[in-house]
Tab-separated table of C-alpha atoms in Angstrom:
chain	number	residue	atom	x	y	z
A	1	UNK	CA	22.725	-12.917	3.454
A	2	UNK	CA	20.926	-13.677	0.142
A	3	UNK	CA	19.457	-17.308	1.040
A	4	UNK	CA	17.613	-15.126	4.085
A	5	UNK	CA	16.528	-12.605	1.780
A	6	UNK	CA	15.488	-14.946	-0.641
A	7	UNK	CA	13.202	-16.315	2.486
A	8	UNK	CA	12.245	-13.350	3.471
A	9	UNK	CA	10.163	-12.724	-0.009
A	10	UNK	CA	9.553	-16.639	-0.487
A	11	UNK	CA	11.693	-16.813	-3.500
A	12	UNK	CA	11.438	-20.635	-4.536
A	13	UNK	CA	14.507	-22.353	-5.370
A	14	UNK	CA	13.833	-22.589	-9.153
A	15	UNK	CA	14.253	-18.747	-8.974
A	16	UNK	CA	17.113	-18.329	-6.783
A	17	UNK	CA	19.565	-18.704	-9.199
A	18	UNK	CA	17.775	-15.613	-11.468
A	19	UNK	CA	17.513	-13.384	-8.500
A	20	UNK	CA	20.959	-14.147	-7.218
A	21	UNK	CA	22.078	-13.092	-11.056
A	22	UNK	CA	20.290	-9.470	-10.530
A	23	UNK	CA	22.849	-8.719	-7.760
A	24	UNK	CA	25.718	-8.836	-10.589
A	25	UNK	CA	26.669	-5.530	-11.387
A	26	UNK	CA	26.765	-6.966	-15.194
A	27	UNK	CA	23.186	-6.905	-16.142
A	28	UNK	CA	21.650	-8.376	-19.219
A	29	UNK	CA	19.314	-5.598	-20.438
A	30	UNK	CA	15.683	-6.342	-22.129
A	31	UNK	CA	14.196	-4.328	-25.039
A	32	UNK	CA	11.182	-3.646	-23.124
A	33	UNK	CA	10.096	-0.024	-23.389
A	34	UNK	CA	7.282	-0.063	-20.724
A	35	UNK	CA	7.668	2.199	-17.855
A	36	UNK	CA	6.391	2.445	-14.066
A	37	UNK	CA	3.062	4.126	-13.533
A	38	UNK	CA	3.408	3.581	-9.820
A	39	UNK	CA	5.610	3.131	-6.728
A	40	UNK	CA	5.758	2.616	-3.160
A	41	UNK	CA	8.437	3.621	-0.913
A	42	UNK	CA	7.876	1.308	2.279
A	43	UNK	CA	9.725	3.709	4.368
A	44	UNK	CA	9.241	2.050	7.542
A	45	UNK	CA	7.661	-1.283	8.794
A	46	UNK	CA	7.024	0.332	12.606
A	47	UNK	CA	4.086	1.375	13.752
A	48	UNK	CA	2.517	2.495	17.556
A	49	UNK	CA	-0.707	0.766	16.968
A	50	UNK	CA	-1.522	-2.532	17.310
A	51	UNK	CA	-4.286	-3.595	14.443
A	52	UNK	CA	-6.178	-6.776	14.479
A	53	UNK	CA	-5.827	-6.625	10.528
A	54	UNK	CA	-2.141	-6.056	10.505
A	55	UNK	CA	0.779	-6.997	12.708
A	56	UNK	CA	3.087	-4.458	11.337
A	57	UNK	CA	3.865	-3.513	14.916
A	58	UNK	CA	5.340	-7.093	15.951
A	59	UNK	CA	8.742	-8.050	15.242
A	60	UNK	CA	9.347	-9.240	11.235
A	61	UNK	CA	8.822	-12.548	10.806
A	62	UNK	CA	11.196	-12.522	8.240
A	63	UNK	CA	13.610	-9.758	9.033
A	64	UNK	CA	16.776	-10.993	10.905
A	65	UNK	CA	17.680	-8.407	13.550
A	66	UNK	CA	20.739	-7.373	12.508
A	67	UNK	CA	19.071	-5.675	9.472
A	68	UNK	CA	16.903	-3.595	11.526
A	69	UNK	CA	20.450	-0.835	11.718
A	70	UNK	CA	20.828	-0.835	7.940
A	71	UNK	CA	17.873	1.654	6.821
A	72	UNK	CA	18.659	3.720	3.905
A	73	UNK	CA	20.038	7.034	4.294
A	74	UNK	CA	18.392	10.115	2.864
A	75	UNK	CA	21.312	10.647	0.264
A	76	UNK	CA	20.441	7.073	-1.063
A	77	UNK	CA	16.773	8.024	-1.162
A	78	UNK	CA	17.891	10.987	-3.233
A	79	UNK	CA	20.074	9.345	-5.797
A	80	UNK	CA	17.229	6.763	-6.161
A	81	UNK	CA	14.832	9.340	-6.974
A	82	UNK	CA	17.059	10.867	-9.220
A	83	UNK	CA	17.172	7.819	-11.348
A	84	UNK	CA	13.224	7.178	-11.150
A	85	UNK	CA	12.568	11.046	-12.063
A	86	UNK	CA	14.681	10.278	-15.283
A	87	UNK	CA	12.854	6.817	-15.789
A	88	UNK	CA	9.025	7.763	-15.507
A	89	UNK	CA	6.505	9.934	-17.094
A	90	UNK	CA	4.692	13.146	-15.372
A	91	UNK	CA	1.672	10.796	-14.311
A	92	UNK	CA	3.609	8.575	-12.091
A	93	UNK	CA	2.344	8.554	-8.840
A	94	UNK	CA	4.817	7.899	-5.860
A	95	UNK	CA	3.232	6.454	-2.384
A	96	UNK	CA	5.234	6.691	1.309
A	97	UNK	CA	4.185	3.515	3.274
A	98	UNK	CA	4.768	1.388	6.411
A	99	UNK	CA	3.687	0.778	8.776
A	100	UNK	CA	3.205	4.258	9.756
A	101	UNK	CA	5.304	6.037	7.657
A	102	UNK	CA	5.376	9.158	9.640
A	103	UNK	CA	7.539	7.519	11.964
A	104	UNK	CA	10.326	7.606	9.697
A	105	UNK	CA	13.086	9.904	11.242
A	106	UNK	CA	13.901	11.794	7.798
A	107	UNK	CA	10.469	11.423	6.146
A	108	UNK	CA	10.161	15.206	5.593
A	109	UNK	CA	13.660	15.114	3.818
A	110	UNK	CA	12.586	12.411	1.546
A	111	UNK	CA	9.440	13.920	0.617
A	112	UNK	CA	10.788	17.353	0.293
A	113	UNK	CA	13.342	15.457	-2.560
A	114	UNK	CA	10.510	13.947	-4.370
A	115	UNK	CA	8.492	17.013	-4.507
A	116	UNK	CA	11.775	19.190	-5.790
A	117	UNK	CA	11.880	16.619	-8.423
A	118	UNK	CA	7.927	16.743	-9.526
A	119	UNK	CA	6.922	13.434	-8.382
A	120	UNK	CA	3.272	13.111	-7.297
A	121	UNK	CA	3.320	12.091	-3.883
A	122	UNK	CA	0.658	10.228	-1.758
A	123	UNK	CA	1.238	9.019	1.973
A	124	UNK	CA	-0.521	6.717	4.001
A	125	UNK	CA	-1.167	7.026	7.637
A	126	UNK	CA	-2.942	5.800	10.614
A	127	UNK	CA	-3.602	9.556	11.702
A	128	UNK	CA	-2.469	9.038	15.319
A	129	UNK	CA	0.543	11.531	14.911
A	130	UNK	CA	-0.722	14.187	13.022
A	131	UNK	CA	-1.094	17.348	15.563
A	132	UNK	CA	-0.296	20.988	14.324
A	133	UNK	CA	3.162	20.708	13.771
A	134	UNK	CA	2.924	17.655	11.939
A	135	UNK	CA	0.502	18.901	9.734
A	136	UNK	CA	2.278	22.139	9.131
A	137	UNK	CA	5.261	20.157	8.288
A	138	UNK	CA	3.977	17.913	6.126
A	139	UNK	CA	2.145	20.469	3.789
A	140	UNK	CA	5.734	22.884	3.973
A	141	UNK	CA	7.267	19.242	2.516
A	142	UNK	CA	5.005	19.650	-0.305
A	143	UNK	CA	3.299	16.504	-0.122
A	144	UNK	CA	0.369	16.676	-2.245
A	145	UNK	CA	-2.121	13.945	-1.165
A	146	UNK	CA	-3.031	11.867	2.400
A	147	UNK	CA	-4.930	8.815	2.725
A	148	UNK	CA	-6.208	8.297	6.702
A	149	UNK	CA	-7.722	5.081	7.891
A	150	UNK	CA	-11.055	5.301	9.007
A	151	UNK	CA	-13.398	1.921	9.005
A	152	UNK	CA	-16.576	3.109	11.326
A	153	UNK	CA	-17.663	6.540	12.643
A	154	UNK	CA	-18.500	4.415	16.085
A	155	UNK	CA	-14.916	5.280	18.092
A	156	UNK	CA	-15.350	2.276	19.792
A	157	UNK	CA	-15.458	0.141	16.438
A	158	UNK	CA	-12.371	1.809	14.929
A	159	UNK	CA	-10.481	1.862	18.337
A	160	UNK	CA	-11.079	-1.701	18.873
A	161	UNK	CA	-9.833	-2.443	15.144
A	162	UNK	CA	-6.629	-0.545	15.632
A	163	UNK	CA	-6.110	-1.990	19.017
A	164	UNK	CA	-5.263	1.700	20.707
A	165	UNK	CA	-8.016	3.797	22.566
A	166	UNK	CA	-8.289	7.244	21.201
A	167	UNK	CA	-7.359	6.767	17.731
A	168	UNK	CA	-10.591	7.737	16.127
A	169	UNK	CA	-10.627	11.237	17.912
A	170	UNK	CA	-7.235	11.430	16.957
A	171	UNK	CA	-7.940	10.682	12.839
A	172	UNK	CA	-11.070	13.271	13.399
A	173	UNK	CA	-8.145	15.617	14.629
A	174	UNK	CA	-5.838	14.771	12.081
A	175	UNK	CA	-8.460	15.562	9.442
A	176	UNK	CA	-8.895	19.414	11.059
A	177	UNK	CA	-5.155	20.019	11.571
A	178	UNK	CA	-4.617	18.977	7.621
A	179	UNK	CA	-7.162	21.191	6.914
A	180	UNK	CA	-5.939	24.225	8.659
A	181	UNK	CA	-2.401	23.827	8.166
A	182	UNK	CA	-1.439	22.174	5.201
A	183	UNK	CA	-4.490	23.251	3.499
A	184	UNK	CA	-2.908	22.704	-0.086
A	185	UNK	CA	-2.962	18.866	0.559
A	186	UNK	CA	-5.966	16.632	-0.814
A	187	UNK	CA	-7.001	15.114	2.234
A	188	UNK	CA	-8.854	11.199	1.556
A	189	UNK	CA	-10.066	8.148	3.377
A	190	UNK	CA	-9.357	4.830	3.217
A	191	UNK	CA	-12.284	2.876	4.287
A	192	UNK	CA	-12.136	-1.157	4.630
A	193	UNK	CA	-14.488	-3.702	4.854
A	194	UNK	CA	-14.043	-6.017	7.538
A	195	UNK	CA	-16.892	-8.170	9.387
A	196	UNK	CA	-16.755	-5.757	12.165
A	197	UNK	CA	-17.271	-2.425	9.637
A	198	UNK	CA	-19.273	-3.223	6.824
A	199	UNK	CA	-22.472	-2.540	8.819
A	200	UNK	CA	-21.326	0.903	9.470
A	201	UNK	CA	-20.281	1.508	5.989
A	202	UNK	CA	-23.249	3.543	4.683
A	203	UNK	CA	-24.025	6.090	7.404
A	204	UNK	CA	-19.459	6.499	6.884
A	205	UNK	CA	-20.136	7.406	3.060
A	206	UNK	CA	-22.972	9.975	3.891
A	207	UNK	CA	-20.648	11.704	6.412
A	208	UNK	CA	-17.439	11.706	3.915
A	209	UNK	CA	-19.919	13.012	1.280
A	210	UNK	CA	-21.244	15.789	3.258
A	211	UNK	CA	-17.315	16.639	4.496
A	212	UNK	CA	-16.423	19.200	2.746
A	213	UNK	CA	-12.676	18.602	4.169
A	214	UNK	CA	-12.472	15.436	2.676
A	215	UNK	CA	-11.968	14.846	-1.022
A	216	UNK	CA	-12.822	11.030	-1.595
A	217	UNK	CA	-12.916	7.809	0.323
A	218	UNK	CA	-11.272	4.686	-1.362
A	219	UNK	CA	-12.946	1.462	-0.589
A	220	UNK	CA	-10.923	-1.643	0.375
A	221	UNK	CA	-11.411	-5.305	1.245
A	222	UNK	CA	-10.188	-7.617	4.224
A	223	UNK	CA	-6.845	-9.294	2.821
A	224	UNK	CA	-4.360	-11.569	5.137
A	225	UNK	CA	-2.901	-9.696	7.900
A	226	UNK	CA	0.626	-8.441	6.945
A	227	UNK	CA	3.418	-9.537	8.655
A	228	UNK	CA	1.688	-13.562	9.011
A	229	UNK	CA	2.635	-16.161	6.839
A	230	UNK	CA	1.401	-16.605	3.685
A	231	UNK	CA	-1.686	-18.841	4.079
A	232	UNK	CA	-4.147	-20.717	1.929
A	233	UNK	CA	-7.831	-20.265	1.949
A	234	UNK	CA	-6.770	-17.560	4.961
A	235	UNK	CA	-10.313	-16.227	5.371
A	236	UNK	CA	-11.282	-19.611	6.897
A	237	UNK	CA	-8.320	-19.597	9.300
A	238	UNK	CA	-7.107	-17.715	12.042
A	239	UNK	CA	-7.828	-14.565	10.446
A	240	UNK	CA	-11.239	-15.321	9.311
A	241	UNK	CA	-12.805	-12.850	11.952
A	242	UNK	CA	-12.123	-10.393	9.569
A	243	UNK	CA	-13.973	-11.729	7.082
A	244	UNK	CA	-17.753	-11.101	6.492
A	245	UNK	CA	-19.578	-13.988	8.370
A	246	UNK	CA	-23.017	-13.085	6.073
A	247	UNK	CA	-21.077	-12.886	2.466
A	248	UNK	CA	-24.611	-11.797	0.870
A	249	UNK	CA	-25.069	-8.917	3.297
A	250	UNK	CA	-21.481	-8.155	2.519
A	251	UNK	CA	-22.481	-8.288	-1.212
A	252	UNK	CA	-25.410	-6.236	-0.921
A	253	UNK	CA	-23.445	-3.427	0.891
A	254	UNK	CA	-21.295	-3.175	-2.386
A	255	UNK	CA	-24.403	-3.073	-4.298
A	256	UNK	CA	-25.391	-0.154	-2.386
A	257	UNK	CA	-21.700	1.336	-2.703
A	258	UNK	CA	-22.133	0.870	-6.530
A	259	UNK	CA	-25.340	2.967	-6.436
A	260	UNK	CA	-23.784	6.010	-4.522
A	261	UNK	CA	-20.548	5.902	-6.795
A	262	UNK	CA	-23.255	6.205	-10.131
A	263	UNK	CA	-24.880	9.483	-7.939
A	264	UNK	CA	-22.302	11.264	-7.160
A	265	UNK	CA	-20.736	10.341	-3.894
A	266	UNK	CA	-17.110	10.832	-3.265
A	267	UNK	CA	-16.437	7.215	-3.799
A	268	UNK	CA	-13.050	7.004	-5.495
A	269	UNK	CA	-13.251	3.470	-6.644
A	270	UNK	CA	-14.031	2.598	-10.269
A	271	UNK	CA	-17.347	1.071	-10.393
A	272	UNK	CA	-15.184	-2.303	-12.259
A	273	UNK	CA	-13.476	-2.089	-8.704
A	274	UNK	CA	-16.344	-2.221	-6.647
A	275	UNK	CA	-17.422	-4.965	-8.487
A	276	UNK	CA	-14.465	-6.891	-8.681
A	277	UNK	CA	-14.541	-6.530	-4.506
A	278	UNK	CA	-18.078	-8.113	-4.413
A	279	UNK	CA	-16.847	-11.098	-6.712
A	280	UNK	CA	-14.027	-11.277	-4.333
A	281	UNK	CA	-16.333	-11.131	-0.808
A	282	UNK	CA	-18.399	-13.809	-2.519
A	283	UNK	CA	-16.020	-16.039	-3.809
A	284	UNK	CA	-12.581	-15.463	-2.784
A	285	UNK	CA	-10.496	-18.251	-4.109
A	286	UNK	CA	-11.447	-17.330	-7.679
A	287	UNK	CA	-9.781	-14.859	-9.421
A	288	UNK	CA	-11.429	-11.870	-9.981
A	289	UNK	CA	-10.112	-10.402	-12.967
A	290	UNK	CA	-10.295	-11.458	-16.723
A	291	UNK	CA	-7.088	-9.834	-17.778
A	292	UNK	CA	-3.480	-9.877	-16.210
A	293	UNK	CA	-2.470	-8.232	-12.733
A	294	UNK	CA	-1.131	-4.378	-13.514
A	295	UNK	CA	1.509	-4.831	-10.873
A	296	UNK	CA	4.144	-4.943	-13.388
A	297	UNK	CA	3.695	-1.441	-14.076
A	298	UNK	CA	4.601	-0.963	-10.738
A	299	UNK	CA	8.223	-0.239	-8.279
A	300	UNK	CA	8.668	-0.965	-4.834
A	301	UNK	CA	11.337	-0.144	-2.464
A	302	UNK	CA	11.323	-1.766	1.119
A	303	UNK	CA	12.231	-0.403	4.263
A	304	UNK	CA	15.588	-2.023	3.979
A	305	UNK	CA	15.899	-0.507	0.528
A	306	UNK	CA	15.509	-3.397	-1.567
A	307	UNK	CA	13.764	-2.798	-5.079
A	308	UNK	CA	11.285	-5.012	-6.161
A	309	UNK	CA	8.291	-4.716	-8.685
A	310	UNK	CA	6.126	-7.206	-7.091
A	311	UNK	CA	6.998	-8.487	-3.296
A	312	UNK	CA	6.100	-11.938	-4.428
A	313	UNK	CA	8.832	-12.012	-6.919
A	314	UNK	CA	12.198	-11.270	-5.415
A	315	UNK	CA	14.635	-8.828	-5.131
A	316	UNK	CA	15.974	-7.139	-8.156
A	317	UNK	CA	18.034	-4.102	-6.469
A	318	UNK	CA	19.109	-2.207	-3.341
A	319	UNK	CA	19.289	1.668	-3.074
A	320	UNK	CA	21.797	1.172	-0.040
A	321	UNK	CA	24.518	-0.447	-2.640
A	322	UNK	CA	23.727	2.318	-5.156
A	323	UNK	CA	22.276	0.710	-7.976
A	324	UNK	CA	20.412	2.588	-10.733
A	325	UNK	CA	16.736	2.172	-10.984
A	326	UNK	CA	17.139	3.034	-14.475
A	327	UNK	CA	19.084	-0.217	-15.044
A	328	UNK	CA	17.158	-2.246	-12.911
A	329	UNK	CA	14.300	-1.487	-14.182
A	330	UNK	CA	15.488	-2.100	-18.152
A	331	UNK	CA	17.086	-5.605	-16.969
A	332	UNK	CA	16.388	-8.724	-18.116
A	333	UNK	CA	15.572	-10.216	-14.870
A	334	UNK	CA	12.986	-7.176	-14.521
A	335	UNK	CA	11.538	-8.390	-17.802
A	336	UNK	CA	11.455	-11.994	-16.714
A	337	UNK	CA	9.482	-10.973	-13.486
A	338	UNK	CA	6.891	-8.838	-15.511
A	339	UNK	CA	6.333	-11.890	-17.835
A	340	UNK	CA	5.466	-13.563	-14.514
A	341	UNK	CA	3.176	-10.845	-12.770
A	342	UNK	CA	1.349	-11.024	-15.984
A	343	UNK	CA	0.569	-14.691	-15.318
A	344	UNK	CA	-0.129	-14.419	-11.807
A	345	UNK	CA	-3.587	-15.584	-10.819
A	346	UNK	CA	-3.324	-14.858	-7.238
A	347	UNK	CA	-6.158	-12.160	-5.546
A	348	UNK	CA	-3.229	-10.083	-3.535
A	349	UNK	CA	-3.675	-7.005	-1.971
A	350	UNK	CA	-2.354	-5.177	-4.572
A	351	UNK	CA	-4.878	-6.405	-7.473
A	352	UNK	CA	-7.785	-5.871	-5.367
A	353	UNK	CA	-6.956	-2.775	-3.074
A	354	UNK	CA	-4.243	-0.641	-4.627
A	355	UNK	CA	-3.549	-0.947	-8.244
A	356	UNK	CA	-6.727	-2.396	-9.427
A	357	UNK	CA	-7.153	-1.488	-13.442
A	358	UNK	CA	-10.203	-2.557	-15.396
A	359	UNK	CA	-10.391	-5.705	-17.424
């Protein structure tokens, strides 16, 4: 079983012994005083869309079918969140992700627990399921923030990228439903620069800036699709159709986004992050930061309950086995993983898009 888990998360043989030791109830503890600043519950890998840039809707290439009936229970999530609350400061942000997180059958119960503990909460969604009832339940659960995916104001472009007709209309309707039935929740968008979308970005930014229902937009850039085998120089391979063919034109777009940001547009990225996005577009094989990756301050839980700091560096615990997140976080194994993360020079999804901090 462990060997399958190691393969799932790309753990090399030289790291296997270290990760295997982390499953022992007798943990060696570090004297590290760093606290997590960001966390994500990847609460489901299921999705109803057929996105061109993500293959979560396909059977997971690294999860054994027999593991698919071993998802954590609400009680197990509650125990994890209890320990997490004791570990983190008030500024800690907990994200609910997927797949499409709203497909998880007990999502509202888990959100309510996180809200009860005073954790800052965010959920990412494609918007497809957010009718009046879902919007109301999200508001009643205490969810504070929601990020909806919208890459173009042209419905045919957005629907093409999402692989299902009518998604654009559902996102627009979701914004209205959330505004009406969950008025305390902050609504923001995620818009991604692809070959198919970047020419539409300026009208999209203008529309967002004028829309009083939307708090801000987070601009992201294409990465290798989820649920695909890791591929060096992926932008030149099978999934290269996502990469802007005219790098200079896409770079000029980012220059325009920086100018819009500096003039007060509702773009949530820092100028430093946008500059890193431009560097990445122009030269994706070159590490875009001068300093270390920040993922050593993050904690993640997979849909199967496995605890990580970063998906590239293996499993440190499992909430289904009632592992205490405080013990996991403060273990010597976690400290060793943090040191590896600090020295990582990979331009990954988290570094560029999700947990970027300035040099």
